[in-house]
Amino acid sequence: MDPHTAAPVLHLLSLAGITVFAISGALAAARQRLDIIAAGFFAVVTATGGGTVRDLLIAAPVFWMKDAVPIVICIMVAGAVWLVPLTRWPTRALDWFDAAGLAAFAVYGTAKALGNGASPLSAVAMGVVTACLGGIIRDMVAGIPSIMLRNELYVTAALAAGLIFVVLLHAGVPQGWASVVSAAIGFALRGAGIVWKLALPRHPG
């Protein structure tokens, strides 16, 4: 599924996911007091990491190699974020931008995998990879504890968004509405993890 030929809502989800993940990456670099080039690097790897792995696994052209728009967005976003003083950013701004990217990419990744012939379950797995891997790479490069180690709803939110998208499509819901509803639910679940620390039970040991 080429972003330019995807349904308009899915195309918007792709652009939104790239933008907000780029913000979270650049903000992570800013919080480490890194230079503007590093901010651009963080923005790019965060916004493209999950989608790159997804495209390689589903044997699709890597999206940012075919179209320069994602890289341009990342560079512009990184420059804007780097220029804003850290005191202007809310404490958990990175988490909320990450949550928005997670929800958008979970749905878009699932849809793209379906469009490239993946089975529904495999497509959902690709949605989770698209949604979660960029944030994991960002945290690894920044040398901070991974967001997945906080025991908050994270992968669960991406999984729910992808599953709900597939279920709604199979129920005959138009793709646009299925995209909006499933992304909103994924964002709400991740938001619940941020605000109320909701999480699945830990292993008892």
JSON list of C-alpha atoms in Angstrom, two decimals:
[
{"chain": "A", "resi": 1, "resn": "MET", "atom": "CA", "xyz": [0.00, 0.00, 0.00]},
{"chain": "A", "resi": 2, "resn": "ASP", "atom": "CA", "xyz": [1.55, 3.21, -1.18]},
{"chain": "A", "resi": 3, "resn": "PRO", "atom": "CA", "xyz": [0.69, 6.19, 1.08]},
{"chain": "A", "resi": 4, "resn": "HIS", "atom": "CA", "xyz": [-0.28, 8.17, -2.01]},
{"chain": "A", "resi": 5, "resn": "THR", "atom": "CA", "xyz": [-2.82, 5.53, -3.08]},
{"chain": "A", "resi": 6, "resn": "ALA", "atom": "CA", "xyz": [-4.09, 4.66, 0.40]},
{"chain": "A", "resi": 7, "resn": "ALA", "atom": "CA", "xyz": [-7.47, 5.81, 1.62]},
{"chain": "A", "resi": 8, "resn": "PRO", "atom": "CA", "xyz": [-7.29, 9.46, 2.72]},
{"chain": "A", "resi": 9, "resn": "VAL", "atom": "CA", "xyz": [-7.72, 8.64, 6.41]},
{"chain": "A", "resi": 10, "resn": "LEU", "atom": "CA", "xyz": [-4.91, 6.08, 6.32]},
{"chain": "A", "resi": 11, "resn": "HIS", "atom": "CA", "xyz": [-2.66, 8.54, 4.50]},
{"chain": "A", "resi": 12, "resn": "LEU", "atom": "CA", "xyz": [-3.36, 11.13, 7.20]},
{"chain": "A", "resi": 13, "resn": "LEU", "atom": "CA", "xyz": [-2.62, 8.55, 9.91]},
{"chain": "A", "resi": 14, "resn": "SER", "atom": "CA", "xyz": [0.71, 7.82, 8.25]},
{"chain": "A", "resi": 15, "resn": "LEU", "atom": "CA", "xyz": [1.67, 11.50, 8.13]},
{"chain": "A", "resi": 16, "resn": "ALA", "atom": "CA", "xyz": [0.44, 12.06, 11.69]},
{"chain": "A", "resi": 17, "resn": "GLY", "atom": "CA", "xyz": [2.40, 9.08, 12.97]},
{"chain": "A", "resi": 18, "resn": "ILE", "atom": "CA", "xyz": [5.58, 10.27, 11.27]},
{"chain": "A", "resi": 19, "resn": "THR", "atom": "CA", "xyz": [5.16, 13.79, 12.64]},
{"chain": "A", "resi": 20, "resn": "VAL", "atom": "CA", "xyz": [4.43, 12.95, 16.27]},
{"chain": "A", "resi": 21, "resn": "PHE", "atom": "CA", "xyz": [7.07, 10.22, 16.45]},
{"chain": "A", "resi": 22, "resn": "ALA", "atom": "CA", "xyz": [9.58, 12.66, 14.96]},
{"chain": "A", "resi": 23, "resn": "ILE", "atom": "CA", "xyz": [8.63, 15.14, 17.69]},
{"chain": "A", "resi": 24, "resn": "SER", "atom": "CA", "xyz": [9.16, 12.53, 20.38]},
{"chain": "A", "resi": 25, "resn": "GLY", "atom": "CA", "xyz": [12.55, 11.59, 18.94]},
{"chain": "A", "resi": 26, "resn": "ALA", "atom": "CA", "xyz": [13.74, 15.18, 18.64]},
{"chain": "A", "resi": 27, "resn": "LEU", "atom": "CA", "xyz": [12.48, 15.94, 22.14]},
{"chain": "A", "resi": 28, "resn": "ALA", "atom": "CA", "xyz": [14.42, 12.97, 23.51]},
{"chain": "A", "resi": 29, "resn": "ALA", "atom": "CA", "xyz": [17.56, 14.41, 21.89]},
{"chain": "A", "resi": 30, "resn": "ALA", "atom": "CA", "xyz": [16.83, 17.88, 23.28]},
{"chain": "A", "resi": 31, "resn": "ARG", "atom": "CA", "xyz": [16.45, 16.47, 26.78]},
{"chain": "A", "resi": 32, "resn": "GLN", "atom": "CA", "xyz": [19.91, 14.93, 26.40]},
{"chain": "A", "resi": 33, "resn": "ARG", "atom": "CA", "xyz": [21.21, 18.44, 25.43]},
{"chain": "A", "resi": 34, "resn": "LEU", "atom": "CA", "xyz": [22.35, 17.15, 22.04]},
{"chain": "A", "resi": 35, "resn": "ASP", "atom": "CA", "xyz": [22.95, 19.26, 18.93]},
{"chain": "A", "resi": 36, "resn": "ILE", "atom": "CA", "xyz": [20.48, 19.88, 16.11]},
{"chain": "A", "resi": 37, "resn": "ILE", "atom": "CA", "xyz": [21.98, 17.15, 13.87]},
{"chain": "A", "resi": 38, "resn": "ALA", "atom": "CA", "xyz": [21.46, 14.61, 16.63]},
{"chain": "A", "resi": 39, "resn": "ALA", "atom": "CA", "xyz": [17.88, 15.85, 17.01]},
{"chain": "A", "resi": 40, "resn": "GLY", "atom": "CA", "xyz": [17.33, 15.20, 13.31]},
{"chain": "A", "resi": 41, "resn": "PHE", "atom": "CA", "xyz": [18.83, 11.73, 13.62]},
{"chain": "A", "resi": 42, "resn": "PHE", "atom": "CA", "xyz": [16.63, 10.90, 16.61]},
{"chain": "A", "resi": 43, "resn": "ALA", "atom": "CA", "xyz": [13.56, 12.18, 14.75]},
{"chain": "A", "resi": 44, "resn": "VAL", "atom": "CA", "xyz": [14.30, 10.07, 11.69]},
{"chain": "A", "resi": 45, "resn": "VAL", "atom": "CA", "xyz": [15.05, 6.78, 13.47]},
{"chain": "A", "resi": 46, "resn": "THR", "atom": "CA", "xyz": [12.02, 7.16, 15.74]},
{"chain": "A", "resi": 47, "resn": "ALA", "atom": "CA", "xyz": [9.61, 7.97, 12.92]},
{"chain": "A", "resi": 48, "resn": "THR", "atom": "CA", "xyz": [10.94, 5.44, 10.40]},
{"chain": "A", "resi": 49, "resn": "GLY", "atom": "CA", "xyz": [12.33, 2.57, 12.48]},
{"chain": "A", "resi": 50, "resn": "GLY", "atom": "CA", "xyz": [9.17, 0.52, 12.87]},
{"chain": "A", "resi": 51, "resn": "GLY", "atom": "CA", "xyz": [7.93, 1.16, 9.35]},
{"chain": "A", "resi": 52, "resn": "THR", "atom": "CA", "xyz": [11.29, 0.16, 7.87]},
{"chain": "A", "resi": 53, "resn": "VAL", "atom": "CA", "xyz": [11.24, -3.22, 9.59]},
{"chain": "A", "resi": 54, "resn": "ARG", "atom": "CA", "xyz": [7.60, -3.70, 8.60]},
{"chain": "A", "resi": 55, "resn": "ASP", "atom": "CA", "xyz": [8.30, -2.99, 4.93]},
{"chain": "A", "resi": 56, "resn": "LEU", "atom": "CA", "xyz": [11.27, -5.34, 4.89]},
{"chain": "A", "resi": 57, "resn": "LEU", "atom": "CA", "xyz": [9.21, -8.13, 6.45]},
{"chain": "A", "resi": 58, "resn": "ILE", "atom": "CA", "xyz": [6.27, -7.75, 4.06]},
{"chain": "A", "resi": 59, "resn": "ALA", "atom": "CA", "xyz": [8.60, -7.39, 1.06]},
{"chain": "A", "resi": 60, "resn": "ALA", "atom": "CA", "xyz": [7.38, -3.88, 0.24]},
{"chain": "A", "resi": 61, "resn": "PRO", "atom": "CA", "xyz": [9.58, -0.97, -0.91]},
{"chain": "A", "resi": 62, "resn": "VAL", "atom": "CA", "xyz": [10.85, 0.80, 2.20]},
{"chain": "A", "resi": 63, "resn": "PHE", "atom": "CA", "xyz": [8.52, 3.78, 2.41]},
{"chain": "A", "resi": 64, "resn": "TRP", "atom": "CA", "xyz": [11.05, 6.52, 3.02]},
{"chain": "A", "resi": 65, "resn": "MET", "atom": "CA", "xyz": [13.36, 5.28, 0.27]},
{"chain": "A", "resi": 66, "resn": "LYS", "atom": "CA", "xyz": [10.54, 5.61, -2.25]},
{"chain": "A", "resi": 67, "resn": "ASP", "atom": "CA", "xyz": [9.27, 8.97, -1.03]},
{"chain": "A", "resi": 68, "resn": "ALA", "atom": "CA", "xyz": [11.38, 11.72, 0.58]},
{"chain": "A", "resi": 69, "resn": "VAL", "atom": "CA", "xyz": [8.40, 13.36, 2.34]},
{"chain": "A", "resi": 70, "resn": "PRO", "atom": "CA", "xyz": [8.86, 11.42, 5.63]},
{"chain": "A", "resi": 71, "resn": "ILE", "atom": "CA", "xyz": [12.50, 12.51, 5.87]},
{"chain": "A", "resi": 72, "resn": "VAL", "atom": "CA", "xyz": [11.62, 16.12, 5.08]},
{"chain": "A", "resi": 73, "resn": "ILE", "atom": "CA", "xyz": [8.94, 16.06, 7.79]},
{"chain": "A", "resi": 74, "resn": "CYS", "atom": "CA", "xyz": [11.42, 14.64, 10.31]},
{"chain": "A", "resi": 75, "resn": "ILE", "atom": "CA", "xyz": [14.05, 17.29, 9.53]},
{"chain": "A", "resi": 76, "resn": "MET", "atom": "CA", "xyz": [11.56, 20.16, 9.75]},
{"chain": "A", "resi": 77, "resn": "VAL", "atom": "CA", "xyz": [10.07, 18.83, 12.98]},
{"chain": "A", "resi": 78, "resn": "ALA", "atom": "CA", "xyz": [13.51, 18.29, 14.53]},
{"chain": "A", "resi": 79, "resn": "GLY", "atom": "CA", "xyz": [14.53, 21.86, 13.77]},
{"chain": "A", "resi": 80, "resn": "ALA", "atom": "CA", "xyz": [11.34, 23.26, 15.26]},
{"chain": "A", "resi": 81, "resn": "VAL", "atom": "CA", "xyz": [11.57, 21.12, 18.42]},
{"chain": "A", "resi": 82, "resn": "TRP", "atom": "CA", "xyz": [15.24, 21.90, 18.97]},
{"chain": "A", "resi": 83, "resn": "LEU", "atom": "CA", "xyz": [14.51, 25.64, 18.89]},
{"chain": "A", "resi": 84, "resn": "VAL", "atom": "CA", "xyz": [11.85, 25.45, 21.61]},
{"chain": "A", "resi": 85, "resn": "PRO", "atom": "CA", "xyz": [13.25, 25.73, 25.17]},
{"chain": "A", "resi": 86, "resn": "LEU", "atom": "CA", "xyz": [12.76, 22.60, 27.27]},
{"chain": "A", "resi": 87, "resn": "THR", "atom": "CA", "xyz": [10.91, 24.64, 29.88]},
{"chain": "A", "resi": 88, "resn": "ARG", "atom": "CA", "xyz": [8.07, 25.11, 27.36]},
{"chain": "A", "resi": 89, "resn": "TRP", "atom": "CA", "xyz": [7.42, 21.38, 27.11]},
{"chain": "A", "resi": 90, "resn": "PRO", "atom": "CA", "xyz": [5.11, 19.62, 29.61]},
{"chain": "A", "resi": 91, "resn": "THR", "atom": "CA", "xyz": [6.83, 16.93, 31.66]},
{"chain": "A", "resi": 92, "resn": "ARG", "atom": "CA", "xyz": [5.14, 14.04, 29.87]},
{"chain": "A", "resi": 93, "resn": "ALA", "atom": "CA", "xyz": [4.95, 15.62, 26.42]},
{"chain": "A", "resi": 94, "resn": "LEU", "atom": "CA", "xyz": [7.19, 12.91, 24.98]},
{"chain": "A", "resi": 95, "resn": "ASP", "atom": "CA", "xyz": [4.84, 10.19, 26.28]},
{"chain": "A", "resi": 96, "resn": "TRP", "atom": "CA", "xyz": [1.76, 11.83, 24.75]},
{"chain": "A", "resi": 97, "resn": "PHE", "atom": "CA", "xyz": [3.38, 12.36, 21.37]},
{"chain": "A", "resi": 98, "resn": "ASP", "atom": "CA", "xyz": [4.57, 8.77, 21.52]},
{"chain": "A", "resi": 99, "resn": "ALA", "atom": "CA", "xyz": [1.01, 7.64, 22.34]},
{"chain": "A", "resi": 100, "resn": "ALA", "atom": "CA", "xyz": [-0.38, 9.44, 19.31]},
{"chain": "A", "resi": 101, "resn": "GLY", "atom": "CA", "xyz": [2.26, 7.91, 17.05]},
{"chain": "A", "resi": 102, "resn": "LEU", "atom": "CA", "xyz": [1.66, 4.48, 18.55]},
{"chain": "A", "resi": 103, "resn": "ALA", "atom": "CA", "xyz": [-2.06, 4.58, 17.77]},
{"chain": "A", "resi": 104, "resn": "ALA", "atom": "CA", "xyz": [-1.65, 5.99, 14.27]},
{"chain": "A", "resi": 105, "resn": "PHE", "atom": "CA", "xyz": [1.11, 3.59, 13.24]},
{"chain": "A", "resi": 106, "resn": "ALA", "atom": "CA", "xyz": [-0.59, 0.53, 14.73]},
{"chain": "A", "resi": 107, "resn": "VAL", "atom": "CA", "xyz": [-3.55, 1.06, 12.42]},
{"chain": "A", "resi": 108, "resn": "TYR", "atom": "CA", "xyz": [-1.56, 2.18, 9.39]},
{"chain": "A", "resi": 109, "resn": "GLY", "atom": "CA", "xyz": [0.94, -0.67, 9.74]},
{"chain": "A", "resi": 110, "resn": "THR", "atom": "CA", "xyz": [-1.86, -3.21, 9.98]},
{"chain": "A", "resi": 111, "resn": "ALA", "atom": "CA", "xyz": [-3.60, -1.76, 6.94]},
{"chain": "A", "resi": 112, "resn": "LYS", "atom": "CA", "xyz": [-0.41, -1.70, 4.85]},
{"chain": "A", "resi": 113, "resn": "ALA", "atom": "CA", "xyz": [0.38, -5.31, 5.71]},
{"chain": "A", "resi": 114, "resn": "LEU", "atom": "CA", "xyz": [-3.15, -6.36, 4.79]},
{"chain": "A", "resi": 115, "resn": "GLY", "atom": "CA", "xyz": [-2.83, -4.48, 1.51]},
{"chain": "A", "resi": 116, "resn": "ASN", "atom": "CA", "xyz": [0.37, -6.41, 0.77]},
{"chain": "A", "resi": 117, "resn": "GLY", "atom": "CA", "xyz": [-1.26, -9.80, 1.24]},
{"chain": "A", "resi": 118, "resn": "ALA", "atom": "CA", "xyz": [-0.52, -10.54, 4.90]},
{"chain": "A", "resi": 119, "resn": "SER", "atom": "CA", "xyz": [-3.00, -12.64, 6.85]},
{"chain": "A", "resi": 120, "resn": "PRO", "atom": "CA", "xyz": [-5.08, -10.72, 9.43]},
{"chain": "A", "resi": 121, "resn": "LEU", "atom": "CA", "xyz": [-3.06, -11.97, 12.41]},
{"chain": "A", "resi": 122, "resn": "SER", "atom": "CA", "xyz": [0.27, -11.32, 10.69]},
{"chain": "A", "resi": 123, "resn": "ALA", "atom": "CA", "xyz": [-0.97, -7.87, 9.68]},
{"chain": "A", "resi": 124, "resn": "VAL", "atom": "CA", "xyz": [-1.78, -7.03, 13.30]},
{"chain": "A", "resi": 125, "resn": "ALA", "atom": "CA", "xyz": [1.72, -8.16, 14.29]},
{"chain": "A", "resi": 126, "resn": "MET", "atom": "CA", "xyz": [3.13, -5.80, 11.65]},
{"chain": "A", "resi": 127, "resn": "GLY", "atom": "CA", "xyz": [0.98, -3.02, 13.10]},
{"chain": "A", "resi": 128, "resn": "VAL", "atom": "CA", "xyz": [2.52, -3.63, 16.52]},
{"chain": "A", "resi": 129, "resn": "VAL", "atom": "CA", "xyz": [6.04, -3.63, 15.04]},
{"chain": "A", "resi": 130, "resn": "THR", "atom": "CA", "xyz": [5.33, -0.38, 13.19]},
{"chain": "A", "resi": 131, "resn": "ALA", "atom": "CA", "xyz": [3.93, 1.24, 16.33]},
{"chain": "A", "resi": 132, "resn": "CYS", "atom": "CA", "xyz": [6.42, 0.11, 18.95]},
{"chain": "A", "resi": 133, "resn": "LEU", "atom": "CA", "xyz": [9.83, -0.35, 17.37]},
{"chain": "A", "resi": 134, "resn": "GLY", "atom": "CA", "xyz": [10.54, 3.32, 16.69]},
{"chain": "A", "resi": 135, "resn": "GLY", "atom": "CA", "xyz": [10.07, 4.23, 20.36]},
{"chain": "A", "resi": 136, "resn": "ILE", "atom": "CA", "xyz": [12.22, 1.32, 21.45]},
{"chain": "A", "resi": 137, "resn": "ILE", "atom": "CA", "xyz": [15.03, 2.40, 19.10]},
{"chain": "A", "resi": 138, "resn": "ARG", "atom": "CA", "xyz": [14.71, 6.01, 20.33]},
{"chain": "A", "resi": 139, "resn": "ASP", "atom": "CA", "xyz": [15.12, 4.96, 23.95]},
{"chain": "A", "resi": 140, "resn": "MET", "atom": "CA", "xyz": [18.05, 2.66, 23.15]},
{"chain": "A", "resi": 141, "resn": "VAL", "atom": "CA", "xyz": [19.90, 5.38, 21.24]},
{"chain": "A", "resi": 142, "resn": "ALA", "atom": "CA", "xyz": [19.18, 7.91, 24.00]},
{"chain": "A", "resi": 143, "resn": "GLY", "atom": "CA", "xyz": [20.49, 5.50, 26.61]},
{"chain": "A", "resi": 144, "resn": "ILE", "atom": "CA", "xyz": [17.35, 5.73, 28.73]},
{"chain": "A", "resi": 145, "resn": "PRO", "atom": "CA", "xyz": [15.19, 2.88, 30.11]},
{"chain": "A", "resi": 146, "resn": "SER", "atom": "CA", "xyz": [12.83, 1.63, 27.43]},
{"chain": "A", "resi": 147, "resn": "ILE", "atom": "CA", "xyz": [9.27, 2.87, 27.63]},
{"chain": "A", "resi": 148, "resn": "MET", "atom": "CA", "xyz": [8.23, -0.79, 27.60]},
{"chain": "A", "resi": 149, "resn": "LEU", "atom": "CA", "xyz": [9.83, -1.36, 31.02]},
{"chain": "A", "resi": 150, "resn": "ARG", "atom": "CA", "xyz": [7.49, 1.02, 32.84]},
{"chain": "A", "resi": 151, "resn": "ASN", "atom": "CA", "xyz": [4.75, -1.60, 33.15]},
{"chain": "A", "resi": 152, "resn": "GLU", "atom": "CA", "xyz": [2.14, 0.63, 31.52]},
{"chain": "A", "resi": 153, "resn": "LEU", "atom": "CA", "xyz": [-0.23, -0.26, 28.69]},
{"chain": "A", "resi": 154, "resn": "TYR", "atom": "CA", "xyz": [1.96, 0.11, 25.59]},
{"chain": "A", "resi": 155, "resn": "VAL", "atom": "CA", "xyz": [2.23, -2.89, 23.30]},
{"chain": "A", "resi": 156, "resn": "THR", "atom": "CA", "xyz": [-1.26, -3.81, 24.51]},
{"chain": "A", "resi": 157, "resn": "ALA", "atom": "CA", "xyz": [-2.61, -0.52, 23.16]},
{"chain": "A", "resi": 158, "resn": "ALA", "atom": "CA", "xyz": [-1.01, -1.07, 19.74]},
{"chain": "A", "resi": 159, "resn": "LEU", "atom": "CA", "xyz": [-2.25, -4.66, 19.66]},
{"chain": "A", "resi": 160, "resn": "ALA", "atom": "CA", "xyz": [-5.79, -3.56, 20.52]},
{"chain": "A", "resi": 161, "resn": "ALA", "atom": "CA", "xyz": [-5.78, -0.90, 17.81]},
{"chain": "A", "resi": 162, "resn": "GLY", "atom": "CA", "xyz": [-4.65, -3.37, 15.15]},
{"chain": "A", "resi": 163, "resn": "LEU", "atom": "CA", "xyz": [-7.07, -6.09, 16.23]},
{"chain": "A", "resi": 164, "resn": "ILE", "atom": "CA", "xyz": [-10.03, -3.73, 16.37]},
{"chain": "A", "resi": 165, "resn": "PHE", "atom": "CA", "xyz": [-9.18, -2.40, 12.92]},
{"chain": "A", "resi": 166, "resn": "VAL", "atom": "CA", "xyz": [-9.20, -5.91, 11.45]},
{"chain": "A", "resi": 167, "resn": "VAL", "atom": "CA", "xyz": [-12.41, -6.86, 13.26]},
{"chain": "A", "resi": 168, "resn": "LEU", "atom": "CA", "xyz": [-14.19, -3.72, 12.07]},
{"chain": "A", "resi": 169, "resn": "LEU", "atom": "CA", "xyz": [-13.10, -4.30, 8.48]},
{"chain": "A", "resi": 170, "resn": "HIS", "atom": "CA", "xyz": [-14.38, -7.87, 8.59]},
{"chain": "A", "resi": 171, "resn": "ALA", "atom": "CA", "xyz": [-17.64, -6.59, 10.05]},
{"chain": "A", "resi": 172, "resn": "GLY", "atom": "CA", "xyz": [-18.09, -4.41, 6.98]},
{"chain": "A", "resi": 173, "resn": "VAL", "atom": "CA", "xyz": [-17.23, -1.06, 8.54]},
{"chain": "A", "resi": 174, "resn": "PRO", "atom": "CA", "xyz": [-15.79, 1.35, 5.93]},
{"chain": "A", "resi": 175, "resn": "GLN", "atom": "CA", "xyz": [-12.02, 1.57, 6.09]},
{"chain": "A", "resi": 176, "resn": "GLY", "atom": "CA", "xyz": [-12.01, 5.26, 7.03]},
{"chain": "A", "resi": 177, "resn": "TRP", "atom": "CA", "xyz": [-14.27, 4.80, 10.02]},
{"chain": "A", "resi": 178, "resn": "ALA", "atom": "CA", "xyz": [-12.48, 1.62, 11.06]},
{"chain": "A", "resi": 179, "resn": "SER", "atom": "CA", "xyz": [-9.19, 3.54, 11.00]},
{"chain": "A", "resi": 180, "resn": "VAL", "atom": "CA", "xyz": [-10.47, 6.43, 13.10]},
{"chain": "A", "resi": 181, "resn": "VAL", "atom": "CA", "xyz": [-12.24, 4.27, 15.68]},
{"chain": "A", "resi": 182, "resn": "SER", "atom": "CA", "xyz": [-9.38, 1.80, 16.15]},
{"chain": "A", "resi": 183, "resn": "ALA", "atom": "CA", "xyz": [-6.73, 4.55, 16.37]},
{"chain": "A", "resi": 184, "resn": "ALA", "atom": "CA", "xyz": [-8.85, 6.43, 18.92]},
{"chain": "A", "resi": 185, "resn": "ILE", "atom": "CA", "xyz": [-9.20, 3.31, 21.07]},
{"chain": "A", "resi": 186, "resn": "GLY", "atom": "CA", "xyz": [-5.48, 2.61, 20.87]},
{"chain": "A", "resi": 187, "resn": "PHE", "atom": "CA", "xyz": [-4.71, 6.20, 21.91]},
{"chain": "A", "resi": 188, "resn": "ALA", "atom": "CA", "xyz": [-7.23, 6.01, 24.76]},
{"chain": "A", "resi": 189, "resn": "LEU", "atom": "CA", "xyz": [-5.69, 2.81, 26.10]},
{"chain": "A", "resi": 190, "resn": "ARG", "atom": "CA", "xyz": [-2.19, 4.21, 25.96]},
{"chain": "A", "resi": 191, "resn": "GLY", "atom": "CA", "xyz": [-3.47, 7.42, 27.57]},
{"chain": "A", "resi": 192, "resn": "ALA", "atom": "CA", "xyz": [-4.94, 5.37, 30.40]},
{"chain": "A", "resi": 193, "resn": "GLY", "atom": "CA", "xyz": [-1.52, 3.83, 30.92]},
{"chain": "A", "resi": 194, "resn": "ILE", "atom": "CA", "xyz": [0.07, 7.29, 31.09]},
{"chain": "A", "resi": 195, "resn": "VAL", "atom": "CA", "xyz": [-2.51, 8.91, 33.38]},
{"chain": "A", "resi": 196, "resn": "TRP", "atom": "CA", "xyz": [-3.51, 6.05, 35.67]},
{"chain": "A", "resi": 197, "resn": "LYS", "atom": "CA", "xyz": [-0.51, 3.74, 35.26]},
{"chain": "A", "resi": 198, "resn": "LEU", "atom": "CA", "xyz": [-2.83, 1.00, 34.03]},
{"chain": "A", "resi": 199, "resn": "ALA", "atom": "CA", "xyz": [-0.97, -2.18, 33.16]},
{"chain": "A", "resi": 200, "resn": "LEU", "atom": "CA", "xyz": [-1.38, -5.90, 32.79]},
{"chain": "A", "resi": 201, "resn": "PRO", "atom": "CA", "xyz": [-0.29, -7.95, 35.84]},
{"chain": "A", "resi": 202, "resn": "ARG", "atom": "CA", "xyz": [3.44, -8.55, 36.11]},
{"chain": "A", "resi": 203, "resn": "HIS", "atom": "CA", "xyz": [4.89, -12.05, 36.17]},
{"chain": "A", "resi": 204, "resn": "PRO", "atom": "CA", "xyz": [4.61, -13.34, 39.78]},
{"chain": "A", "resi": 205, "resn": "GLY", "atom": "CA", "xyz": [8.19, -14.57, 39.86]}
]
